[in-house]
Amino acid sequence: MTRKHFKVSSALKSIIGKDLITDDFVAIFELVKNSFDANAKRVDVVFERTLSDDGRIIILDNGKGMDLKDIEEKWLFVAYSAKKEGIEDYRDEIKTKRIHAGAKGIGRFSCDRLGKVLTIYSRRNTDEKISKLTVDWEAFEKSMQKKFENIPVEYELIDSCEHKLTKGTVLEIANVRSVWDAFKLRKLRQSLEKLINPSQSNVKTPFSIYLKAEEFTSYDSEAKKNGQDHEVINGKVSNFLFEKLDLKSTSIKVGIDKKGELITTELFDKGQFVYRMAEENPYKTENWALSNIRVHLFAMNQTSKSMFTKYMGVRPVQFGSVFVYKNGFRIHPIGEIGRGDVFGLDGRKQQGTSRFFGTRDLVGRVEIDGDNDEFREASSRDGGLERNEAFIYLQDFFIDHVLKRLERFAIGVVKYGNKV
Ligand SMILES: Nc1ncnc2c1ncn2[C@@H]1O[C@H](COP(=O)(O)OP(=O)(O)OP(=O)(O)O)[C@@H](O)[C@H]1O
Ligand SMILES: [Mg+2]
């Protein structure tokens, strides 16, 4: 018997790069998540000259940075994730209690989706020189015959770079593949506002995202002058606060504890507490239980819908409906209009229009925390969660223990005046 080995063609780069990440926003999210995972307190997403041919996208963080060893053993090691192995910064993790957003070891290839050439500058502290790595993604596209690992990427140590980098990582993406105009940047800002769950139990240290596009500063001043603050592109990205809807609508909070024993439900109407109850969690098998999950769901009436539009600058129907967050980060595209309706809300509504809520009537979030490994993000990063048994349990829980109870009150009691 002889042993044979797989060979890997350089064509793998596109399969896990620009072909896998089919959405520009998702590509940015992946890089922001990496900065978060690197314990950064701040990440700047900068767009330079993106209306012209020599535009650049720069992602700059003040996280832990990488030295040559990290670059060789982590960044340049395809489909390897130290986070998944559980050996990425054990000490830092205990200190900050951050649970990593990444685990597959492919997120960094989303740089390929955004632009043809990537330059990384990184360092772990000011005593060290800066590591500079240059990747020309097109070099991988020239011949399928070439082996992945034989395509060179350039590495050097330098004393300084154009970005003020004391500690952390800068990803400089040149030859940007698409046009980032005001409309797209505004949309990106709105998407980034939904990327992070504002009530993160996962994060003890703060994390902020800043969006910068100097080409659009006069556009921003114009928007501000017209009182349209939600049109502004530059500045800190603030998380969307669902709780602002509290006083205007009926809402329900349902949680399953960490051990998966109890389901606790609380219902509020226009800010007033209505009822609370606890019951045994039926979503259990012998060795697994739906656990460490919280849902906060709002029923949108005419008043809350118009308040929403005024505050957000978009109608709730364009904003999306029920988002899912795993350890603080949104799973895309769950919650988006159409393809993000993973709980089948609109199909259900069609069966009984006046008795059921559809995506247009709901805004809210599902938070999945802790290990909860059964809930796995699809590798395509735009495919939501894998449709496994855990996911089916979650769907069932959401419809039976959250949605139906909200409907019973908001439609049955508020609208038709029945008793609780
Ligand atoms: N901004 C950064 N700062 C420090 N290290 C980074 C940064 N970005 C990436 N890395 C390192 O490169 C590795 C690969 O990142 P990548 O996003 O591809 O994989 P991952 O985050 O482990 O998993 P996923 O594919 O689920 O995102 C990371 O595990 C981390 O060690
Ligand atoms: Mg990642």
Coordinates of C-alpha atoms and ligand atoms in Angstrom, one line a residue:
M1 CA 0.0 0.0 0.0
T2 CA 1.3 3.5 -0.8
R3 CA 0.1 6.7 0.6
K4 CA -1.2 9.5 -1.7
H5 CA -1.9 13.1 -0.9
F6 CA -4.3 15.7 -2.1
K7 CA -2.9 18.5 -4.1
V8 CA -4.5 21.9 -3.8
S9 CA -5.0 24.1 -6.9
S10 CA -4.5 27.8 -6.7
A11 CA -8.2 28.0 -7.8
L12 CA -9.1 27.3 -4.2
K13 CA -8.5 30.9 -3.5
S14 CA -11.5 32.1 -5.4
I15 CA -13.7 29.3 -4.1
I16 CA -13.2 30.5 -0.5
G17 CA -12.6 34.1 -1.5
K18 CA -14.7 36.1 -3.9
D19 CA -16.9 33.2 -5.0
L20 CA -17.9 32.3 -1.4
I21 CA -18.5 35.8 -0.1
T22 CA -21.0 37.1 -2.6
D23 CA -22.0 40.2 -0.7
D24 CA -19.7 43.2 -0.2
F25 CA -21.3 44.1 3.1
V26 CA -20.8 40.6 4.4
A27 CA -17.1 40.8 3.4
I28 CA -16.7 44.0 5.5
F29 CA -18.6 42.3 8.4
E30 CA -16.1 39.4 8.3
L31 CA -13.1 41.8 8.7
V32 CA -14.8 43.7 11.5
K33 CA -15.5 40.4 13.3
N34 CA -11.8 39.6 13.0
S35 CA -10.9 42.9 14.7
F36 CA -13.4 42.2 17.4
D37 CA -11.9 38.7 17.8
A38 CA -8.5 40.3 18.1
N39 CA -9.7 42.1 21.2
A40 CA -9.7 45.5 19.5
K41 CA -11.6 48.3 21.2
R42 CA -12.1 50.1 18.0
V43 CA -12.1 49.4 14.3
D44 CA -12.1 52.0 11.5
V45 CA -13.5 51.2 8.2
V46 CA -12.2 53.7 5.8
F47 CA -13.1 54.4 2.1
E48 CA -10.7 56.4 0.1
R49 CA -11.3 57.8 -3.3
T50 CA -13.8 55.0 -4.0
L51 CA -15.5 57.1 -6.7
S52 CA -12.3 57.0 -8.8
D53 CA -10.2 54.2 -10.2
D54 CA -7.5 54.1 -7.5
G55 CA -9.9 53.7 -4.6
R56 CA -8.9 51.9 -1.4
I57 CA -10.7 50.3 1.6
I58 CA -8.7 50.3 4.8
I59 CA -9.7 48.4 7.9
L60 CA -7.7 49.5 10.9
D61 CA -7.9 48.0 14.4
N62 CA -6.2 48.4 17.7
G63 CA -6.4 44.8 18.5
K64 CA -3.6 42.4 19.5
G65 CA -1.9 42.4 16.1
M66 CA 0.2 39.7 14.5
D67 CA 3.9 39.0 14.4
L68 CA 5.6 36.8 11.8
K69 CA 4.8 33.6 13.6
D70 CA 1.1 34.6 13.8
I71 CA 1.1 35.5 10.1
E72 CA 2.7 32.2 9.1
E73 CA 0.9 29.9 11.4
K74 CA -2.5 31.6 11.4
W75 CA -3.1 34.1 8.6
L76 CA -1.3 32.1 5.9
F77 CA -2.7 28.7 7.1
V78 CA -5.9 28.1 5.0
A79 CA -9.0 26.9 6.8
Y80 CA -7.1 26.9 10.1
S81 CA -8.6 28.7 13.0
A82 CA -6.8 29.0 16.3
K83 CA -10.1 30.2 17.7
K84 CA -11.8 26.9 16.8
E85 CA -8.9 25.0 18.4
G86 CA -9.5 27.1 21.5
I87 CA -5.9 28.1 21.7
E88 CA -6.2 31.7 20.5
D89 CA -5.2 34.0 23.3
Y90 CA -6.5 32.0 26.2
R91 CA -5.4 34.6 28.7
D92 CA -6.9 37.6 26.9
E93 CA -10.1 35.8 26.6
I94 CA -10.4 35.2 30.3
K95 CA -9.7 38.9 30.9
T96 CA -12.2 40.3 28.4
K97 CA -14.7 37.4 28.4
R98 CA -15.1 37.8 24.7
I99 CA -16.4 34.8 22.8
H100 CA -14.9 34.7 19.3
A101 CA -17.2 35.4 16.4
G102 CA -15.1 33.4 14.0
A103 CA -14.3 29.7 13.9
K104 CA -14.0 28.4 10.4
G105 CA -10.7 29.9 9.3
I106 CA -11.8 31.4 6.0
G107 CA -13.2 34.9 6.9
R108 CA -10.0 36.7 5.9
F109 CA -10.5 35.6 2.3
S110 CA -13.4 38.1 2.1
C111 CA -10.6 40.7 1.4
D112 CA -10.5 39.1 -2.1
R113 CA -14.1 40.0 -2.6
L114 CA -13.4 43.7 -1.9
G115 CA -10.3 44.3 -3.9
K116 CA -7.5 42.7 -6.0
V117 CA -4.5 43.6 -3.9
L118 CA -4.2 43.3 -0.1
T119 CA -1.5 44.8 2.1
I120 CA -1.4 43.9 5.7
Y121 CA 0.5 45.9 8.3
S122 CA 0.5 44.5 11.8
R123 CA 2.3 44.5 15.1
R124 CA 1.8 43.2 18.6
N125 CA 3.5 46.1 20.4
T126 CA 5.5 49.3 19.8
D127 CA 8.8 47.6 20.6
E128 CA 8.4 45.4 17.5
K129 CA 8.9 46.3 13.9
I130 CA 5.8 46.2 11.7
S131 CA 5.1 43.1 9.6
K132 CA 4.1 43.9 6.1
L133 CA 2.4 41.2 3.9
T134 CA 1.3 41.8 0.4
V135 CA -1.1 39.5 -1.4
D136 CA -1.9 39.8 -5.0
W137 CA -5.1 37.8 -5.4
E138 CA -5.0 37.8 -9.2
A139 CA -1.7 35.8 -9.0
F140 CA -3.8 32.8 -7.9
E141 CA -6.1 33.2 -10.9
K142 CA -3.5 32.8 -13.6
S143 CA -3.3 29.0 -13.9
M144 CA -5.3 26.3 -12.2
Q145 CA -2.3 24.0 -12.7
K146 CA -0.4 25.9 -10.1
K147 CA -0.5 24.7 -6.5
F148 CA -2.0 27.0 -3.9
E149 CA 1.0 26.9 -1.7
N150 CA 3.4 27.7 -4.5
I151 CA 2.0 31.2 -5.2
P152 CA 4.3 33.6 -3.3
V153 CA 3.1 36.4 -1.1
E154 CA 5.6 39.1 0.0
Y155 CA 6.6 39.6 3.5
E156 CA 8.9 42.2 5.0
L157 CA 9.7 43.9 8.3
I158 CA 9.4 47.7 8.2
D159 CA 10.0 50.5 10.7
S160 CA 6.9 52.6 10.0
C161 CA 4.0 52.8 7.6
E162 CA 1.6 55.5 6.5
H163 CA -1.0 54.6 9.1
K164 CA -0.5 55.4 12.7
L165 CA 0.0 51.9 14.0
T166 CA 1.1 51.4 17.6
K167 CA -0.5 48.1 18.1
G168 CA -3.0 46.2 15.9
T169 CA -3.7 45.4 12.3
V170 CA -4.3 47.4 9.2
L171 CA -5.8 45.8 6.1
E172 CA -5.3 47.9 3.1
I173 CA -7.3 46.8 0.1
A174 CA -6.5 48.3 -3.3
N175 CA -7.9 47.9 -6.8
V176 CA -11.3 47.9 -5.2
R177 CA -13.7 45.7 -7.2
S178 CA -16.9 47.7 -6.9
V179 CA -18.1 51.3 -6.7
W180 CA -18.9 52.6 -3.3
D181 CA -21.1 55.6 -3.8
A182 CA -23.1 57.6 -1.2
F183 CA -26.1 55.3 -1.5
K184 CA -24.0 52.1 -0.9
L185 CA -22.1 53.6 2.0
R186 CA -25.3 54.7 3.6
K187 CA -26.7 51.2 3.3
L188 CA -23.4 49.9 4.7
R189 CA -23.8 52.1 7.7
Q190 CA -27.3 50.9 8.3
S191 CA -26.2 47.3 8.0
L192 CA -23.3 47.9 10.4
E193 CA -25.8 49.3 12.9
K194 CA -27.5 45.9 12.9
L195 CA -24.3 43.9 13.0
I196 CA -23.8 44.0 16.7
N197 CA -26.4 43.2 19.3
P198 CA -26.6 46.2 21.6
S199 CA -27.4 44.1 24.7
Q200 CA -24.3 41.9 24.5
S201 CA -23.8 39.8 27.5
N202 CA -20.7 38.5 25.6
V203 CA -18.7 41.7 25.9
K204 CA -17.2 43.2 29.0
T205 CA -15.0 45.6 27.1
P206 CA -16.4 48.1 24.6
F207 CA -16.1 47.7 20.9
S208 CA -16.8 50.5 18.4
I209 CA -17.0 50.8 14.7
Y210 CA -16.2 54.0 12.9
L211 CA -17.0 54.6 9.2
K212 CA -14.9 57.2 7.3
A213 CA -15.3 58.3 3.7
E214 CA -13.8 61.8 3.3
E215 CA -15.1 62.2 -0.2
F216 CA -18.6 62.4 1.4
T217 CA -18.0 65.0 4.1
S218 CA -19.9 67.7 2.2
Y219 CA -22.7 65.2 1.5
D220 CA -22.9 64.7 5.3
S221 CA -23.0 68.4 6.1
E222 CA -25.9 68.8 3.6
A223 CA -27.7 65.9 5.2
K224 CA -27.2 67.4 8.7
K225 CA -28.3 70.8 7.5
N226 CA -31.6 69.2 6.3
G227 CA -32.1 67.5 9.6
Q228 CA -31.6 64.1 8.0
D229 CA -29.0 62.7 10.4
H230 CA -29.7 59.1 9.4
E231 CA -28.3 59.9 5.9
V232 CA -24.8 60.8 7.4
I233 CA -22.0 58.5 6.4
N234 CA -19.0 59.5 8.5
G235 CA -18.7 58.8 12.2
K236 CA -19.2 56.3 14.9
V237 CA -21.7 53.6 14.1
S238 CA -24.3 53.4 16.8
N239 CA -26.2 50.2 17.4
F240 CA -29.8 50.1 16.7
L241 CA -31.8 50.2 19.9
F242 CA -34.9 48.1 19.6
E243 CA -35.9 49.2 23.1
K244 CA -36.8 52.6 21.7
L245 CA -40.0 51.0 20.5
D246 CA -41.0 49.9 24.0
L247 CA -43.4 52.8 24.8
K248 CA -45.3 52.5 21.6
S249 CA -45.8 48.8 21.1
T250 CA -46.6 45.5 22.6
S251 CA -43.5 43.4 23.2
I252 CA -42.5 40.0 24.5
K253 CA -39.3 38.8 26.1
V254 CA -38.8 35.1 26.2
G255 CA -35.6 33.4 27.6
I256 CA -34.3 29.9 28.1
D257 CA -31.7 29.7 30.9
K258 CA -28.1 28.5 30.5
K259 CA -28.9 24.9 31.6
G260 CA -32.0 24.7 29.3
E261 CA -34.4 24.0 32.1
L262 CA -36.9 26.8 32.2
I263 CA -38.6 29.1 29.7
T264 CA -39.4 32.5 31.1
T265 CA -41.9 34.8 29.4
E266 CA -42.6 38.5 30.1
L267 CA -45.1 40.6 28.2
F268 CA -45.3 44.4 28.1
D269 CA -47.8 46.7 26.5
K270 CA -46.7 50.3 25.8
G271 CA -44.1 50.1 28.4
Q272 CA -46.4 48.5 31.0
F273 CA -45.7 45.1 32.5
V274 CA -48.5 42.7 31.8
Y275 CA -47.5 39.2 32.9
R276 CA -44.6 36.9 33.6
M277 CA -44.6 33.2 33.6
A278 CA -42.1 30.3 33.9
E279 CA -42.5 26.8 32.5
E280 CA -40.4 23.8 31.8
N281 CA -38.4 23.7 28.6
P282 CA -39.8 21.1 26.3
Y283 CA -37.0 21.5 23.7
K284 CA -34.8 18.8 25.0
T285 CA -33.3 15.5 23.9
E286 CA -31.4 13.1 26.1
N287 CA -28.1 14.9 25.6
W288 CA -29.0 18.3 24.3
A289 CA -31.4 21.1 25.2
L290 CA -32.2 24.5 23.6
S291 CA -30.5 26.8 26.1
N292 CA -28.9 30.2 26.7
I293 CA -31.3 31.9 24.3
R294 CA -33.2 35.2 24.6
V295 CA -35.8 36.7 22.3
H296 CA -37.2 40.2 22.3
L297 CA -40.0 40.8 19.9
F298 CA -42.1 43.9 19.2
A299 CA -45.5 44.0 17.5
M300 CA -45.5 47.0 15.2
N301 CA -48.7 49.1 15.1
Q302 CA -49.3 52.2 13.1
T303 CA -47.8 54.5 15.8
S304 CA -44.7 52.5 16.3
K305 CA -44.2 52.1 12.6
S306 CA -44.3 55.8 11.9
M307 CA -42.0 56.5 14.9
F308 CA -39.6 54.0 13.5
T309 CA -39.6 55.6 10.1
K310 CA -39.0 59.0 11.6
Y311 CA -36.1 57.9 13.7
M312 CA -34.4 55.5 11.3
G313 CA -35.1 57.1 8.0
V314 CA -36.4 53.8 6.6
R315 CA -39.7 52.1 6.9
P316 CA -39.6 49.0 9.2
V317 CA -40.4 46.8 6.2
Q318 CA -37.1 47.9 4.5
F319 CA -35.2 47.6 7.8
G320 CA -36.0 43.9 8.2
S321 CA -37.8 42.0 10.9
V322 CA -36.4 39.3 13.2
F323 CA -32.6 39.2 13.4
V324 CA -30.6 36.4 14.9
Y325 CA -27.4 37.2 16.9
K326 CA -24.8 34.6 17.9
N327 CA -22.5 35.8 20.7
G328 CA -23.3 39.3 19.8
F329 CA -22.9 39.2 16.1
R330 CA -25.7 39.1 13.6
I331 CA -26.1 36.0 11.4
H332 CA -26.7 37.3 7.9
P333 CA -29.2 37.4 6.1
I334 CA -31.6 36.3 8.8
G335 CA -34.1 39.1 9.2
E336 CA -33.7 40.6 5.8
I337 CA -36.8 41.0 3.7
G338 CA -37.6 37.9 1.6
R339 CA -34.7 35.5 1.9
G340 CA -34.1 36.3 5.5
D341 CA -37.5 35.1 6.6
V342 CA -36.2 31.8 8.1
F343 CA -39.0 31.4 10.5
G344 CA -41.5 31.3 7.6
L345 CA -43.5 34.3 9.0
D346 CA -45.0 35.5 5.7
G347 CA -46.0 32.0 4.6
R348 CA -47.8 31.6 7.9
K349 CA -49.4 35.0 7.7
Q350 CA -50.9 34.2 4.3
Q351 CA -52.9 31.4 5.9
G352 CA -54.7 33.7 8.3
T353 CA -54.0 37.4 7.6
S354 CA -55.9 39.0 10.5
R355 CA -54.8 36.5 13.2
F356 CA -51.1 36.2 12.3
F357 CA -48.2 38.6 12.3
G358 CA -45.9 38.7 9.2
T359 CA -42.5 40.2 8.8
R360 CA -44.1 43.7 8.2
D361 CA -45.6 43.6 11.7
L362 CA -42.6 42.5 13.7
V363 CA -39.2 43.8 14.7
G364 CA -37.0 42.0 17.1
R365 CA -34.0 39.8 17.8
V366 CA -33.1 36.3 18.9
E367 CA -29.9 36.0 20.9
I368 CA -28.0 32.8 21.0
D369 CA -25.1 32.9 23.5
G370 CA -22.4 30.7 25.0
D371 CA -20.9 27.7 23.3
N372 CA -24.1 26.6 21.6
D373 CA -22.0 24.8 18.9
E374 CA -25.0 23.2 17.4
F375 CA -25.9 26.6 15.9
R376 CA -23.5 26.8 13.0
E377 CA -23.1 29.6 10.6
A378 CA -23.2 28.4 7.0
S379 CA -19.7 28.7 5.4
S380 CA -21.1 30.9 2.6
R381 CA -21.6 33.6 5.3
D382 CA -24.7 34.7 3.5
G383 CA -26.6 31.5 4.1
G384 CA -27.8 32.0 7.7
L385 CA -27.6 29.1 10.0
E386 CA -27.2 25.5 9.0
R387 CA -30.6 23.8 8.9
N388 CA -30.0 21.1 11.4
E389 CA -32.0 19.7 14.3
A390 CA -31.1 22.6 16.7
F391 CA -32.3 25.1 14.1
I392 CA -35.6 23.3 13.7
Y393 CA -36.1 23.4 17.5
L394 CA -35.4 27.1 17.4
Q395 CA -38.0 27.7 14.7
D396 CA -40.5 25.7 16.7
F397 CA -39.7 27.5 19.9
F398 CA -39.9 30.9 18.2
I399 CA -43.4 30.2 16.7
D400 CA -45.0 28.5 19.6
H401 CA -43.5 30.2 22.6
V402 CA -42.8 33.7 21.4
L403 CA -44.8 34.6 18.3
K404 CA -48.1 33.0 19.2
R405 CA -48.1 34.5 22.6
L406 CA -47.4 37.9 21.3
E407 CA -50.2 37.5 18.7
R408 CA -52.6 36.3 21.4
F409 CA -52.1 39.4 23.3
A410 CA -51.5 42.1 20.6
I411 CA -54.2 40.8 18.3
G412 CA -56.6 38.9 20.6
V413 CA -56.6 41.3 23.6
V414 CA -55.4 44.8 22.4
K415 CA -57.2 44.7 19.1
Y416 CA -60.4 42.8 19.9
G417 CA -60.6 43.4 23.7
N418 CA -60.7 39.8 24.8
K419 CA -59.5 38.8 28.3
V420 CA -55.9 37.9 29.0
Ligands
LIG1 N1 -7.5 41.8 12.6 C1 -6.8 40.8 13.0 N2 -6.0 40.9 14.1 C2 -5.3 39.8 14.5 N3 -5.4 38.6 14.0 C3 -6.2 38.4 12.9 C4 -6.9 39.5 12.4 N4 -7.6 39.0 11.3 C5 -7.3 37.7 11.2 N5 -6.4 37.3 12.2 C6 -5.9 35.9 12.4 O1 -6.1 35.2 11.2 C7 -6.9 34.1 11.5 C8 -7.8 33.8 10.3 O2 -8.9 34.7 10.2 P1 -10.2 34.2 9.6 O3 -11.3 35.2 9.7 O4 -9.9 33.7 8.2 O5 -10.6 32.9 10.4 P2 -11.4 32.8 11.8 O6 -11.8 34.2 12.3 O7 -10.6 32.0 12.7 O8 -12.7 32.0 11.4 P3 -14.0 32.5 10.5 O9 -13.6 32.0 9.1 O10 -15.1 31.9 11.1 O11 -14.0 34.0 10.5 C9 -7.6 34.4 12.7 O12 -8.0 33.2 13.4 C10 -6.6 35.2 13.5 O13 -5.7 34.4 14.2
MG2 MG -12.9 35.6 11.1

